[in-house]
Amino acid sequence: MKYILGLMLFASGLAHATTCSIPVGASVLGYTNQIFYDEPTLAEVSTSTTATTSKWYATLADAPYLSMQGSELAIALEGGMGSQAHGGKQGALPYLSGAQGFYIEFAMHLSSNDSDHFEGIFLQTAEKTNGTDHLSTDPAGYQRWTEIDISESGYGPGSLSSVIEWSGISPHFSSRAFNSWGHDAPLDFTKEHIYGVSYNPATNVVQYYIDNVPSWKTTPLNSVIKNFHYYVVLGAGSHGSHTPYDMFIRYVTAYTK
């Protein structure tokens, strides 16, 4: 099912709202509350180590790799940004609550299809930054966090989807990875696709979508996703050859109950 995203600009030119039907991945779970919609711009990216009012944050080293190309934010090779403020603080975009459940999607394309490209669109555990990613029953210093990788390319014909569970006491962490191709047929990354993922705490199911079609799902054993909160990370990496490219983000939106 396809849907149309519309944008209403208020007189100030600063605020906006969408006039879209709810994405499939959100509607099937009854997640009708759109908690944010953003079309990232360079003006929304902060390199401040103290600010918390911006939507996106980058380090001073990452900033030179960010630019506007037309109406889209471009992230060049080696660049990246996230929605969590520096120091593990929440920024202007709210965290996604595992306990409440969520659906999030991105409109993204790359400048070329080279197999060296290793773009990353993923969710990271917010509590990991300040070391509060543990359960009350855990021993002192024990950490648990989950990385939900929504799109990664360069491994094969399609987009790789992964859920990676980490746990242990620093520096001895262990991990378990649950992953699968998000698309069986070759995927043209130069064309815009809609990448989405939902999490349902009632069933512990992580369901992926590409262009609003279910692509793969997993139920990670003993997962702690529902115990924590998540923020967005976007980055343009490499599999080793460092072939230049740009990663374009048109919008990101999220829903919950």
PDB file of N, CA, C and O in Angstrom, residues 36 40-41 46 87 94-95 103 110 113 180 183 195 212 222 255:
ATOM      1  N   PHE A  36       6.679  12.424  15.682  1.00  0.00           N
ATOM      2  CA  PHE A  36       7.436  13.453  14.978  1.00  0.00           C
ATOM      3  C   PHE A  36       7.491  13.162  13.485  1.00  0.00           C
ATOM      4  O   PHE A  36       7.301  12.029  13.040  1.00  0.00           O
ATOM      5  N   PRO A  40      15.055  16.730   7.500  1.00  0.00           N
ATOM      6  CA  PRO A  40      16.273  17.313   8.077  1.00  0.00           C
ATOM      7  C   PRO A  40      16.908  18.375   7.177  1.00  0.00           C
ATOM      8  O   PRO A  40      16.966  18.226   5.956  1.00  0.00           O
ATOM      9  N   THR A  41      17.382  19.422   7.804  1.00  0.00           N
ATOM     10  CA  THR A  41      18.135  20.456   7.107  1.00  0.00           C
ATOM     11  C   THR A  41      19.424  20.707   7.883  1.00  0.00           C
ATOM     12  O   THR A  41      19.529  20.362   9.072  1.00  0.00           O
ATOM     13  N   SER A  46      23.256  20.517  15.158  1.00  0.00           N
ATOM     14  CA  SER A  46      24.085  21.250  16.113  1.00  0.00           C
ATOM     15  C   SER A  46      25.372  20.488  16.406  1.00  0.00           C
ATOM     16  O   SER A  46      25.369  19.252  16.486  1.00  0.00           O
ATOM     17  N   GLY A  87      26.460  14.153  25.282  1.00  0.00           N
ATOM     18  CA  GLY A  87      26.400  13.894  26.716  1.00  0.00           C
ATOM     19  C   GLY A  87      25.253  12.996  27.123  1.00  0.00           C
ATOM     20  O   GLY A  87      24.923  12.890  28.306  1.00  0.00           O
ATOM     21  N   PRO A  94      11.887  13.424  20.203  1.00  0.00           N
ATOM     22  CA  PRO A  94      11.697  12.547  21.369  1.00  0.00           C
ATOM     23  C   PRO A  94      12.299  11.165  21.143  1.00  0.00           C
ATOM     24  O   PRO A  94      12.449  10.700  20.017  1.00  0.00           O
ATOM     25  N   TYR A  95      12.639  10.514  22.231  1.00  0.00           N
ATOM     26  CA  TYR A  95      13.083   9.127  22.177  1.00  0.00           C
ATOM     27  C   TYR A  95      11.903   8.225  21.777  1.00  0.00           C
ATOM     28  O   TYR A  95      10.742   8.573  21.995  1.00  0.00           O
ATOM     29  N   TYR A 103       6.826   2.683  15.568  1.00  0.00           N
ATOM     30  CA  TYR A 103       7.138   2.457  14.155  1.00  0.00           C
ATOM     31  C   TYR A 103       7.879   3.693  13.670  1.00  0.00           C
ATOM     32  O   TYR A 103       7.473   4.822  13.976  1.00  0.00           O
ATOM     33  N   LEU A 110      20.940   6.744  -2.136  1.00  0.00           N
ATOM     34  CA  LEU A 110      22.378   6.975  -2.230  1.00  0.00           C
ATOM     35  C   LEU A 110      22.715   7.530  -3.608  1.00  0.00           C
ATOM     36  O   LEU A 110      21.930   7.407  -4.550  1.00  0.00           O
ATOM     37  N   ASN A 113      25.539   2.941  -6.515  1.00  0.00           N
ATOM     38  CA  ASN A 113      25.271   1.591  -6.022  1.00  0.00           C
ATOM     39  C   ASN A 113      26.526   0.787  -5.731  1.00  0.00           C
ATOM     40  O   ASN A 113      26.474  -0.437  -5.665  1.00  0.00           O
ATOM     41  N   SER A 180      18.894 -10.465   8.348  1.00  0.00           N
ATOM     42  CA  SER A 180      18.418 -11.049   7.103  1.00  0.00           C
ATOM     43  C   SER A 180      18.392  -9.956   6.042  1.00  0.00           C
ATOM     44  O   SER A 180      18.324  -8.768   6.349  1.00  0.00           O
ATOM     45  N   HIS A 183      15.444  -7.426   1.425  1.00  0.00           N
ATOM     46  CA  HIS A 183      14.863  -7.444   0.084  1.00  0.00           C
ATOM     47  C   HIS A 183      15.570  -8.530  -0.705  1.00  0.00           C
ATOM     48  O   HIS A 183      16.792  -8.525  -0.822  1.00  0.00           O
ATOM     49  N   TYR A 195      12.317   3.022   4.165  1.00  0.00           N
ATOM     50  CA  TYR A 195      12.800   1.978   5.070  1.00  0.00           C
ATOM     51  C   TYR A 195      12.137   2.166   6.426  1.00  0.00           C
ATOM     52  O   TYR A 195      12.236   3.237   7.025  1.00  0.00           O
ATOM     53  N   ASN A 212       6.853   0.109   2.325  1.00  0.00           N
ATOM     54  CA  ASN A 212       5.573  -0.212   2.961  1.00  0.00           C
ATOM     55  C   ASN A 212       5.136  -1.656   2.775  1.00  0.00           C
ATOM     56  O   ASN A 212       3.974  -1.986   2.984  1.00  0.00           O
ATOM     57  N   ASN A 222      14.964 -13.374  24.705  1.00  0.00           N
ATOM     58  CA  ASN A 222      15.359 -12.642  25.923  1.00  0.00           C
ATOM     59  C   ASN A 222      15.718 -11.179  25.640  1.00  0.00           C
ATOM     60  O   ASN A 222      16.564 -10.595  26.318  1.00  0.00           O
ATOM     61  N   TYR A 255       5.845   6.859  14.800  1.00  0.00           N
ATOM     62  CA  TYR A 255       4.499   6.711  15.374  1.00  0.00           C
ATOM     63  C   TYR A 255       4.561   5.825  16.607  1.00  0.00           C
ATOM     64  O   TYR A 255       5.427   4.963  16.731  1.00  0.00           O
TER      65      TYR A 255
END
